[in-house]
Amino acid sequence: MGVTCVYSYPVPDGKSGQAVVEILQRQIELLGALRSGHFCVDCDTFQSILQTSINVQPKTVYILHNSEQPASCFAITDTSLCLTADTLFDGLMHQLKNYYQQRKNAKMEAKGQRYELGDFILKVGSASLAGSFKGIIVEVEYCPCMVAVDCWGLMKELLQSVVGSVADQPPPILKNRQDELYSPSITVSQYLDIFNNFRKLSATNQIGR
Amino acid sequence: METESKLKSTLDQIEHINQAIRHTQRLRTHVCQIFRDIGDGLGEAAKSEEEQQAQERQKVLLGSLRSSLETVGHDIGELDKVGQTLVPVSPSANCDHVSLDPILDRTPLYSQVNTSYKRTNKMHEFASLAANILSQNALKRSPHQHPAGGKRVKRHMNTASMVPQAVVDQLVATLDRQHQDMRITVSRPLGSCAVMQMVLGRVLKAQVVLRGLVIEWVKVKGINEEFSTENGKVDIWSKSRYEVFQKISDHAAAAMLHYYAPFMPDIGIRSFTLWLQGYSNLFSAPCHKCGKYLQNAMPPTWRDLRNRDPYHDGCRQ
Ligand SMILES: [Zn+2]
């Protein structure tokens, strides 16, 4: 486990998401990376039911799982506080259904191909909201390094050979925490950030229609 | 082509020699004739015959004598001429014909001798080159390897590998103080031999096994890896799970040999530690030669032994 950058890759007009994913995959294979299975990151949304007053917004908790840490469960509040627990926490959330209720049709998932290249792990996949395609996700992890500010130069060099100018800057979540010792919770926070952007986009699109 | 002309000149030579022999024989006959004529002389004829007759005979004798002398003179001139064309025979001339000898030609001896001569020559040349190179790199680290006569060296080796524990502890404490970004601790899980644990910033961990003040073994791992087995024992054998640190372990082993100084053992550890500290920018410094961060998905894993400049494994000189 090391420093990880997660980006959403824009789909150009007139191209299908699947076609763009295939182009990115070919790009990664040209670098010499080897396929090593699949990856999956999923996110459920829970909302508080009890409200002390009408003006107070309901509280939200996101529960995420990452196939890279299969025995862990990540809970992130809307104040971006992150709790890392083992998977028993899922059961606990269901016990709390009088306080927190799972939002229907809000499950987001990122799924795709996983690659290994030396000490790098690369992932390319598509993100979906309740089963419908929302965008493309590219993740690059450099396992030996634990401090983002140290290895940003070399990660940028690798990222730009795959996604080009999309990786001009570190992902915003990482940028704020690049001097910390890296932990898997930063990775899931980046996923949640991207998922929330996709949600907002699809919400404005629906209003636009 | 060459042998043909050689053969021709040899035949000419033989012809000249024959001519010279013939001329000599003729000269000899003519000279003999003259002496015989003179020996016969006028003799009895002069006593019995008339004065006039005797005078005539004398005239004839003198005439033949004169012509004989003329022939001898001519013969000498002829022999002289032939003699000048004769060349002295060089003693090596016969060796030239050895390779022409039909029996020797059929045996492969000549070419075999030629090949083995070349091989011996080449072997000699390589052996002297190897000896030259080996003498420049004295990497003998064990006192038992020294030949007899290296007594002085032997004593120094022993002092380097047999120092009191307190000296080692003190040196490690000094190194720990000198290098701000390095945490160096010492433990003795293997008896008297010290094991140094070095933690360099947030980049890497290294484990160095010492015998006295001589570095015996180096392993480098990532900052999130451990140098102990599951039951808490020190593990000096396992390698890092990351390719970068496996490579750096190899480089560190090379550096440990490079900095080895049997006469001033603490210098070896000091300079090795300083060199290892050069890895503090392992992930953040581009290669000094090509200016890039990555080569074959690896950062610059080599640090120059003199100035600690970062290089890719493929870019170092
Ligand atoms: Zn280079």
Coordinates of C-alpha atoms and ligand atoms in Angstrom, one line a residue:
Chain A
M1 CA 0.0 0.0 0.0
G2 CA 1.4 3.3 -1.1
V3 CA 0.6 6.7 -2.5
T4 CA -2.4 6.6 -4.8
C5 CA -3.8 9.1 -7.3
V6 CA -7.4 8.6 -8.6
Y7 CA -8.7 10.7 -11.5
S8 CA -11.9 10.7 -13.5
Y9 CA -11.1 10.7 -17.2
P10 CA -13.4 12.8 -19.4
V11 CA -15.3 11.0 -22.2
P12 CA -15.1 13.0 -25.4
D13 CA -18.3 13.7 -27.3
G14 CA -19.3 11.1 -29.8
K15 CA -17.3 8.3 -28.1
S16 CA -18.6 5.6 -25.9
G17 CA -17.2 5.0 -22.5
Q18 CA -16.2 1.5 -23.4
A19 CA -14.2 2.6 -26.4
V20 CA -12.3 5.2 -24.2
V21 CA -11.6 2.5 -21.6
E22 CA -10.2 0.2 -24.3
I23 CA -7.9 3.0 -25.5
L24 CA -6.6 3.6 -22.0
Q25 CA -6.1 -0.1 -21.4
R26 CA -4.0 -0.4 -24.6
Q27 CA -2.0 2.6 -23.5
I28 CA -1.2 0.9 -20.2
E29 CA -0.4 -2.4 -21.8
L30 CA 2.1 -0.6 -24.2
L31 CA 4.0 0.6 -21.1
G32 CA 4.6 -3.0 -20.3
A33 CA 2.1 -3.5 -17.5
L34 CA 0.7 -7.0 -16.9
R35 CA -3.0 -7.7 -16.2
S36 CA -3.5 -8.9 -12.6
G37 CA -7.3 -9.4 -12.1
H38 CA -10.1 -6.9 -11.5
F39 CA -10.8 -4.2 -9.0
C40 CA -14.0 -2.9 -7.4
V41 CA -14.8 0.1 -5.2
D42 CA -18.4 0.5 -4.0
C43 CA -20.1 3.2 -2.0
D44 CA -23.5 3.1 -0.2
T45 CA -25.2 6.2 1.2
F46 CA -26.9 6.3 4.6
Q47 CA -29.0 9.2 5.9
S48 CA -30.0 10.1 9.4
I49 CA -33.8 9.9 10.0
L50 CA -34.1 11.7 13.4
Q51 CA -34.2 15.4 13.0
T52 CA -34.2 17.7 16.0
S53 CA -35.4 20.7 14.0
I54 CA -36.7 21.2 10.5
N55 CA -33.9 23.6 9.4
V56 CA -31.1 21.1 10.1
Q57 CA -29.9 19.2 7.1
P58 CA -30.0 15.4 7.5
K59 CA -26.6 13.9 8.3
T60 CA -25.0 11.6 5.7
V61 CA -22.6 8.6 6.1
Y62 CA -21.0 7.0 3.2
I63 CA -19.9 3.4 3.5
L64 CA -17.2 2.3 1.1
H65 CA -15.4 -0.9 0.3
N66 CA -12.2 -1.3 -1.7
S67 CA -11.1 -4.6 -3.3
E68 CA -7.5 -3.6 -2.5
Q69 CA -8.3 -3.8 1.2
P70 CA -10.9 -6.7 1.2
A71 CA -11.1 -7.0 4.9
S72 CA -11.8 -3.4 5.6
C73 CA -14.8 -1.1 5.6
F74 CA -14.5 2.7 5.4
A75 CA -17.1 5.0 6.8
I76 CA -16.9 8.7 5.8
T77 CA -19.2 11.4 7.2
D78 CA -20.2 14.5 5.3
T79 CA -17.6 16.4 7.3
S80 CA -15.1 14.1 5.6
L81 CA -14.2 12.3 8.8
C82 CA -13.1 8.8 8.0
L83 CA -13.4 5.7 10.1
T84 CA -11.6 2.5 9.0
A85 CA -13.1 -0.7 10.5
D86 CA -13.3 -4.3 9.5
T87 CA -16.2 -5.6 7.5
L88 CA -18.4 -6.4 10.6
F89 CA -19.1 -2.7 10.5
D90 CA -21.6 -3.3 7.7
G91 CA -23.7 -5.4 10.0
L92 CA -23.6 -2.7 12.6
M93 CA -24.9 -0.1 10.1
H94 CA -27.9 -2.4 9.5
Q95 CA -28.5 -2.6 13.2
L96 CA -28.8 1.2 13.2
K97 CA -31.5 1.4 10.7
N98 CA -33.8 3.2 13.1
Y99 CA -31.3 6.1 13.0
Y100 CA -29.6 5.8 9.6
Q101 CA -31.4 4.6 6.5
Q102 CA -29.8 3.4 3.3
R103 CA -30.7 5.6 0.4
K104 CA -32.4 3.7 -2.4
N105 CA -30.8 3.7 -5.9
A106 CA -27.7 5.6 -4.7
K107 CA -25.1 2.8 -4.8
M108 CA -22.1 3.9 -6.8
E109 CA -19.5 1.4 -8.1
A110 CA -16.2 1.6 -9.9
K111 CA -15.1 -1.6 -11.6
G112 CA -12.5 -2.6 -14.1
Q113 CA -9.1 -4.1 -14.9
R114 CA -6.1 -4.1 -12.6
Y115 CA -2.5 -4.0 -13.8
E116 CA 0.9 -4.3 -12.3
L117 CA 4.0 -2.5 -13.6
G118 CA 7.1 -2.9 -11.4
D119 CA 6.1 -1.4 -8.1
F120 CA 3.1 0.4 -9.6
I121 CA -0.5 -0.7 -9.6
L122 CA -2.7 0.8 -12.4
K123 CA -6.4 0.5 -12.6
V124 CA -8.8 1.5 -15.4
G125 CA -12.6 1.1 -15.1
S126 CA -16.0 2.7 -15.3
A127 CA -18.1 4.2 -12.6
S128 CA -21.8 3.6 -12.4
L129 CA -24.7 5.0 -10.4
A130 CA -27.3 2.4 -9.6
G131 CA -26.1 0.4 -12.7
S132 CA -26.0 3.3 -15.2
F133 CA -22.6 4.5 -16.6
K134 CA -21.4 7.8 -15.3
G135 CA -17.7 8.1 -16.2
I136 CA -14.2 6.6 -16.4
I137 CA -11.9 6.2 -13.5
V138 CA -8.1 5.9 -13.6
E139 CA -6.1 5.0 -10.5
V140 CA -2.3 4.8 -10.2
E141 CA -0.6 3.5 -7.0
Y142 CA 3.1 3.6 -6.2
C143 CA 3.5 1.0 -3.5
P144 CA 7.0 1.7 -2.0
C145 CA 6.4 5.3 -1.2
M146 CA 4.3 6.6 1.7
V147 CA 4.6 10.4 1.3
A148 CA 2.8 12.0 -1.6
V149 CA 4.9 15.1 -1.8
D150 CA 8.0 13.0 -2.3
C151 CA 6.8 10.9 -5.2
W152 CA 4.5 13.3 -7.0
G153 CA 7.2 13.9 -9.7
L154 CA 7.6 10.3 -10.6
M155 CA 3.8 9.6 -10.4
K156 CA 3.1 12.5 -12.6
E157 CA 5.6 11.2 -15.2
L158 CA 3.8 7.8 -15.3
L159 CA 0.3 9.3 -15.1
Q160 CA 0.9 11.7 -18.0
S161 CA 2.1 8.8 -20.2
V162 CA -1.4 7.3 -19.7
V163 CA -3.9 10.2 -19.2
G164 CA -1.9 13.2 -20.4
S165 CA -2.9 16.6 -19.1
V166 CA -5.6 15.3 -16.8
A167 CA -2.8 14.6 -14.3
D168 CA -1.3 18.1 -14.3
Q169 CA -2.1 18.5 -10.6
P170 CA -2.5 16.0 -7.8
P171 CA -6.1 15.1 -7.1
P172 CA -7.6 17.8 -4.8
I173 CA -8.1 15.5 -1.8
L174 CA -4.5 14.3 -2.0
K175 CA -3.2 17.9 -2.5
N176 CA -4.5 18.9 0.9
R177 CA -2.9 15.9 2.6
Q178 CA 0.3 15.4 0.6
D179 CA 2.7 15.7 3.5
E180 CA 0.9 13.1 5.6
L181 CA 2.0 9.5 5.8
Y182 CA -0.3 7.9 3.3
S183 CA -3.2 5.6 4.4
P184 CA -5.9 3.7 2.4
S185 CA -8.5 6.0 3.8
I186 CA -7.1 8.8 1.6
T187 CA -7.7 6.5 -1.5
V188 CA -11.4 5.9 -0.6
S189 CA -11.8 9.6 0.1
Q190 CA -10.6 10.4 -3.4
Y191 CA -13.1 7.8 -4.8
L192 CA -15.9 9.4 -2.7
D193 CA -15.0 12.9 -4.0
I194 CA -15.2 11.6 -7.6
F195 CA -18.5 9.7 -6.9
N196 CA -20.0 12.8 -5.5
N197 CA -19.0 14.9 -8.5
F198 CA -20.6 12.3 -10.8
R199 CA -23.8 12.5 -8.6
K200 CA -23.9 16.3 -8.8
L201 CA -23.4 16.1 -12.6
S202 CA -26.2 13.7 -13.2
A203 CA -28.5 15.7 -10.8
T204 CA -27.9 19.0 -12.8
N205 CA -28.3 17.1 -16.1
Q206 CA -31.7 15.8 -14.9
I207 CA -32.7 19.4 -13.9
G208 CA -31.5 20.6 -17.2
R209 CA -33.8 18.2 -19.0
Chain B
M1 CA 54.0 -18.8 -58.1
E2 CA 56.8 -18.0 -55.7
T3 CA 58.1 -21.5 -55.5
E4 CA 58.2 -21.7 -59.3
S5 CA 60.5 -18.7 -59.5
K6 CA 62.6 -20.0 -56.7
L7 CA 63.0 -23.3 -58.5
K8 CA 64.0 -21.5 -61.7
S9 CA 66.7 -19.5 -59.9
T10 CA 68.0 -22.7 -58.3
L11 CA 68.3 -24.4 -61.7
D12 CA 70.2 -21.4 -63.1
Q13 CA 72.6 -21.6 -60.2
I14 CA 73.3 -25.3 -60.8
E15 CA 74.0 -24.5 -64.5
H16 CA 76.5 -21.8 -63.5
I17 CA 78.3 -24.2 -61.2
N18 CA 78.6 -26.8 -63.9
Q19 CA 80.1 -24.2 -66.3
A20 CA 82.6 -23.1 -63.8
I21 CA 83.7 -26.7 -63.2
R22 CA 84.1 -27.3 -67.0
H23 CA 86.2 -24.1 -67.3
T24 CA 88.4 -25.1 -64.5
Q25 CA 89.0 -28.5 -66.0
R26 CA 90.0 -27.0 -69.4
L27 CA 92.3 -24.5 -67.7
R28 CA 94.0 -27.3 -65.9
T29 CA 94.6 -29.3 -69.2
H30 CA 96.1 -26.3 -70.9
V31 CA 98.4 -25.5 -68.1
C32 CA 99.5 -29.1 -68.0
Q33 CA 100.3 -29.0 -71.7
I34 CA 102.5 -25.9 -71.3
F35 CA 104.6 -27.5 -68.5
R36 CA 104.9 -30.7 -70.6
D37 CA 106.1 -28.7 -73.7
I38 CA 108.6 -26.8 -71.6
G39 CA 109.7 -30.0 -69.9
D40 CA 110.4 -31.7 -73.2
G41 CA 112.3 -28.7 -74.4
L42 CA 114.7 -28.9 -77.3
G43 CA 116.5 -31.9 -75.7
E44 CA 118.1 -34.5 -77.9
A45 CA 116.9 -32.9 -81.2
A46 CA 119.3 -30.0 -80.7
K47 CA 122.4 -32.3 -80.3
S48 CA 121.9 -34.4 -83.4
E49 CA 120.5 -32.0 -85.9
E50 CA 122.0 -29.2 -87.8
E51 CA 122.2 -25.6 -86.6
Q52 CA 119.6 -24.4 -89.0
Q53 CA 117.2 -27.2 -88.2
A54 CA 117.5 -26.5 -84.5
Q55 CA 116.8 -22.9 -85.0
E56 CA 113.6 -23.8 -86.9
R57 CA 112.4 -26.2 -84.2
Q58 CA 113.0 -23.6 -81.6
K59 CA 110.8 -21.2 -83.5
V60 CA 107.9 -23.7 -83.7
L61 CA 108.2 -24.5 -80.0
L62 CA 108.1 -20.9 -79.0
G63 CA 105.0 -20.4 -81.2
S64 CA 103.1 -23.3 -79.7
L65 CA 104.1 -22.1 -76.2
R66 CA 102.8 -18.7 -77.0
S67 CA 99.5 -19.9 -78.3
S68 CA 99.1 -22.2 -75.2
L69 CA 99.7 -19.3 -72.9
E70 CA 97.1 -17.3 -74.8
T71 CA 94.5 -20.1 -74.3
V72 CA 95.3 -20.2 -70.6
G73 CA 94.8 -16.5 -70.4
H74 CA 91.5 -16.8 -72.2
D75 CA 90.4 -19.6 -69.9
I76 CA 91.2 -17.6 -66.8
G77 CA 89.1 -14.7 -68.1
E78 CA 86.2 -17.1 -68.8
L79 CA 86.3 -18.7 -65.3
D80 CA 86.4 -15.3 -63.7
K81 CA 83.2 -14.3 -65.6
V82 CA 81.4 -17.4 -64.4
G83 CA 82.6 -17.0 -60.9
Q84 CA 81.1 -13.6 -60.7
T85 CA 77.6 -14.9 -61.4
L86 CA 77.8 -17.5 -58.6
V87 CA 75.9 -16.3 -55.4
P88 CA 76.8 -17.5 -52.0
V89 CA 74.2 -20.1 -50.8
S90 CA 72.5 -18.8 -47.6
P91 CA 72.2 -21.4 -44.8
S92 CA 68.5 -20.8 -44.3
A93 CA 67.7 -21.7 -47.8
N94 CA 67.1 -25.3 -47.0
C95 CA 64.4 -24.4 -44.3
D96 CA 62.3 -22.8 -47.1
H97 CA 61.9 -26.1 -48.6
V98 CA 60.7 -27.9 -45.5
S99 CA 57.1 -26.9 -46.1
L100 CA 57.5 -28.1 -49.7
D101 CA 58.5 -31.5 -48.4
P102 CA 55.7 -33.8 -49.6
I103 CA 55.7 -36.0 -46.5
L104 CA 55.6 -33.2 -43.9
D105 CA 52.9 -31.5 -46.0
R106 CA 50.6 -34.4 -45.4
T107 CA 50.9 -34.3 -41.6
P108 CA 48.9 -31.5 -39.7
L109 CA 51.8 -30.8 -37.4
Y110 CA 52.7 -27.4 -38.8
S111 CA 49.2 -26.0 -38.4
Q112 CA 48.8 -27.6 -34.9
V113 CA 52.0 -26.0 -33.7
N114 CA 50.9 -22.7 -35.1
T115 CA 47.5 -22.8 -33.3
S116 CA 49.0 -23.9 -29.9
Y117 CA 51.6 -21.2 -30.1
K118 CA 48.9 -18.6 -30.7
R119 CA 46.8 -19.9 -27.8
T120 CA 49.7 -19.9 -25.4
N121 CA 50.5 -16.4 -26.4
K122 CA 46.9 -15.2 -25.9
M123 CA 46.6 -17.0 -22.5
H124 CA 49.7 -15.4 -21.3
E125 CA 48.4 -12.0 -22.3
F126 CA 45.0 -12.5 -20.6
A127 CA 46.6 -13.9 -17.4
S128 CA 48.8 -10.9 -17.0
L129 CA 45.8 -8.6 -17.6
A130 CA 43.7 -10.4 -15.0
A131 CA 46.5 -10.4 -12.5
N132 CA 46.8 -6.6 -13.0
I133 CA 43.1 -6.0 -12.4
L134 CA 42.9 -8.3 -9.4
S135 CA 45.8 -6.7 -7.7
Q136 CA 44.0 -3.3 -7.9
N137 CA 40.9 -4.6 -6.1
A138 CA 41.9 -6.0 -2.8
L139 CA 38.5 -7.3 -1.6
K140 CA 39.8 -10.0 0.7
R141 CA 37.8 -9.7 3.8
S142 CA 38.6 -12.8 5.7
P143 CA 41.9 -13.0 7.6
H144 CA 42.3 -16.7 6.6
Q145 CA 42.7 -15.9 3.0
H146 CA 45.9 -14.0 3.4
P147 CA 49.0 -15.8 2.2
A148 CA 51.9 -16.4 4.6
G149 CA 53.9 -13.2 5.0
G150 CA 50.7 -11.0 5.4
K151 CA 51.2 -11.2 9.2
R152 CA 50.8 -7.4 9.7
V153 CA 47.6 -7.4 7.7
K154 CA 46.3 -10.3 9.7
R155 CA 46.7 -8.5 13.0
H156 CA 44.9 -5.4 11.6
M157 CA 42.0 -7.6 10.4
N158 CA 41.6 -9.1 13.8
T159 CA 41.4 -5.7 15.4
A160 CA 38.8 -4.6 12.9
S161 CA 36.5 -7.5 13.6
M162 CA 37.2 -7.9 17.3
V163 CA 36.4 -4.7 19.1
P164 CA 34.6 -4.3 22.4
Q165 CA 30.9 -3.8 22.3
A166 CA 31.1 -0.5 24.0
V167 CA 33.2 0.9 21.1
V168 CA 30.5 -0.2 18.6
D169 CA 27.7 1.2 20.7
Q170 CA 29.5 4.5 21.0
L171 CA 30.1 4.7 17.2
V172 CA 26.4 4.0 16.5
A173 CA 25.4 6.7 19.0
T174 CA 27.7 9.2 17.3
L175 CA 26.3 8.3 13.8
D176 CA 22.8 8.7 15.2
R177 CA 23.6 12.2 16.4
Q178 CA 25.4 13.2 13.2
H179 CA 22.6 12.3 10.8
Q180 CA 19.5 14.3 11.7
D181 CA 17.1 12.5 9.4
M182 CA 18.3 9.0 10.4
R183 CA 17.4 6.9 13.4
I184 CA 20.0 4.3 14.2
T185 CA 19.6 1.8 16.9
V186 CA 21.6 -1.3 17.8
S187 CA 20.7 -4.7 19.0
R188 CA 22.5 -8.0 19.5
P189 CA 20.1 -10.8 18.7
L190 CA 22.9 -13.1 17.3
G191 CA 25.3 -12.9 20.3
S192 CA 28.3 -10.6 20.2
C193 CA 27.6 -9.4 16.6
A194 CA 25.7 -6.1 16.5
V195 CA 22.7 -5.5 14.2
M196 CA 22.1 -1.9 13.3
Q197 CA 18.6 -0.8 12.4
M198 CA 18.6 2.4 10.3
V199 CA 15.4 4.3 9.5
L200 CA 16.0 7.0 6.9
G201 CA 13.3 9.7 7.1
R202 CA 10.1 8.4 5.6
V203 CA 11.8 6.6 2.8
L204 CA 13.5 3.4 3.8
K205 CA 14.7 1.1 6.5
A206 CA 18.0 -0.7 6.5
Q207 CA 19.4 -3.5 8.6
V208 CA 23.2 -3.8 8.8
V209 CA 24.9 -6.8 10.5
L210 CA 28.4 -6.0 11.9
R211 CA 31.2 -8.2 12.9
G212 CA 33.2 -6.0 15.1
L213 CA 33.4 -2.8 13.0
V214 CA 33.2 -4.7 9.7
I215 CA 30.0 -4.6 7.8
E216 CA 28.9 -8.1 7.0
W217 CA 25.4 -7.9 5.6
V218 CA 23.0 -5.2 4.4
K219 CA 19.3 -5.4 3.6
V220 CA 17.1 -2.5 2.6
K221 CA 13.3 -2.4 2.9
G222 CA 10.4 0.0 2.6
I223 CA 9.3 2.2 5.5
N224 CA 6.2 0.1 6.0
E225 CA 8.0 -3.2 6.1
E226 CA 9.4 -5.0 9.1
F227 CA 12.7 -6.6 9.9
S228 CA 11.2 -9.1 12.3
T229 CA 9.5 -12.4 11.9
E230 CA 5.9 -13.0 13.2
N231 CA 7.2 -14.3 16.5
G232 CA 9.2 -11.1 17.0
K233 CA 12.7 -12.4 16.1
V234 CA 15.1 -10.4 14.0
D235 CA 14.9 -11.5 10.4
I236 CA 18.0 -10.7 8.4
W237 CA 17.3 -12.8 5.4
S238 CA 13.9 -11.9 3.8
K239 CA 14.0 -9.4 1.0
S240 CA 11.7 -6.4 0.5
R241 CA 8.5 -7.0 -1.4
Y242 CA 9.2 -3.9 -3.6
E243 CA 11.5 -4.1 -6.6
V244 CA 13.0 -0.7 -5.7
F245 CA 14.3 -1.8 -2.4
Q246 CA 15.5 -5.1 -3.7
K247 CA 17.6 -3.2 -6.2
I248 CA 18.9 -0.8 -3.5
S249 CA 19.8 -3.8 -1.3
D250 CA 22.1 -5.0 -4.2
H251 CA 23.6 -1.6 -4.5
A252 CA 24.2 -1.3 -0.8
A253 CA 26.0 -4.6 -0.8
A254 CA 28.3 -3.2 -3.5
A255 CA 28.8 0.0 -1.6
M256 CA 29.6 -1.9 1.6
L257 CA 32.5 -3.6 -0.3
H258 CA 33.6 -0.3 -1.8
Y259 CA 33.8 1.5 1.6
Y260 CA 35.5 -1.5 3.3
A261 CA 38.7 -0.2 5.0
P262 CA 40.4 -2.8 7.2
F263 CA 42.9 -0.3 8.6
M264 CA 40.4 2.3 9.7
P265 CA 37.3 0.2 10.3
D266 CA 35.1 3.0 11.6
I267 CA 35.7 5.0 8.4
G268 CA 34.0 2.2 6.5
I269 CA 30.8 2.4 8.6
R270 CA 30.8 6.2 8.6
S271 CA 31.1 6.5 4.8
F272 CA 28.6 3.8 4.2
T273 CA 26.1 5.6 6.5
L274 CA 26.7 8.9 4.7
W275 CA 26.2 7.2 1.4
L276 CA 23.0 5.5 2.5
Q277 CA 21.7 8.9 3.7
G278 CA 21.9 9.9 0.0
Y279 CA 18.7 7.9 -0.5
S280 CA 16.6 10.5 1.4
N281 CA 15.6 11.9 -2.0
L282 CA 15.0 8.5 -3.5
F283 CA 11.5 9.3 -4.8
S284 CA 11.8 13.0 -5.2
A285 CA 15.1 13.4 -7.2
P286 CA 15.3 12.9 -11.0
C287 CA 18.2 11.1 -12.6
H288 CA 21.4 13.2 -12.9
K289 CA 22.1 11.9 -16.4
C290 CA 18.7 11.7 -18.2
G291 CA 16.8 14.1 -16.1
K292 CA 13.8 11.8 -15.8
Y293 CA 12.2 10.2 -12.7
L294 CA 11.4 6.8 -14.2
Q295 CA 13.3 4.3 -16.2
N296 CA 11.6 0.8 -16.5
A297 CA 9.1 2.0 -13.9
M298 CA 12.0 2.5 -11.4
P299 CA 13.2 5.7 -9.8
P300 CA 17.0 6.5 -9.8
T301 CA 18.1 3.7 -7.5
W302 CA 21.9 4.2 -7.7
R303 CA 23.7 6.9 -5.6
D304 CA 27.2 7.8 -6.8
L305 CA 29.9 6.5 -4.4
R306 CA 31.7 9.8 -4.3
N307 CA 29.1 12.6 -4.5
R308 CA 25.8 10.7 -3.9
D309 CA 24.2 12.0 -7.2
P310 CA 21.1 10.0 -8.1
Y311 CA 21.3 7.8 -11.3
H312 CA 19.1 5.1 -12.8
D313 CA 20.7 1.7 -12.8
G314 CA 21.0 2.0 -16.6
C315 CA 22.4 5.6 -16.5
R316 CA 25.3 5.2 -14.1
Q317 CA 28.8 5.4 -15.6
Ligands
ZN1 ZN 18.5 8.2 -16.0

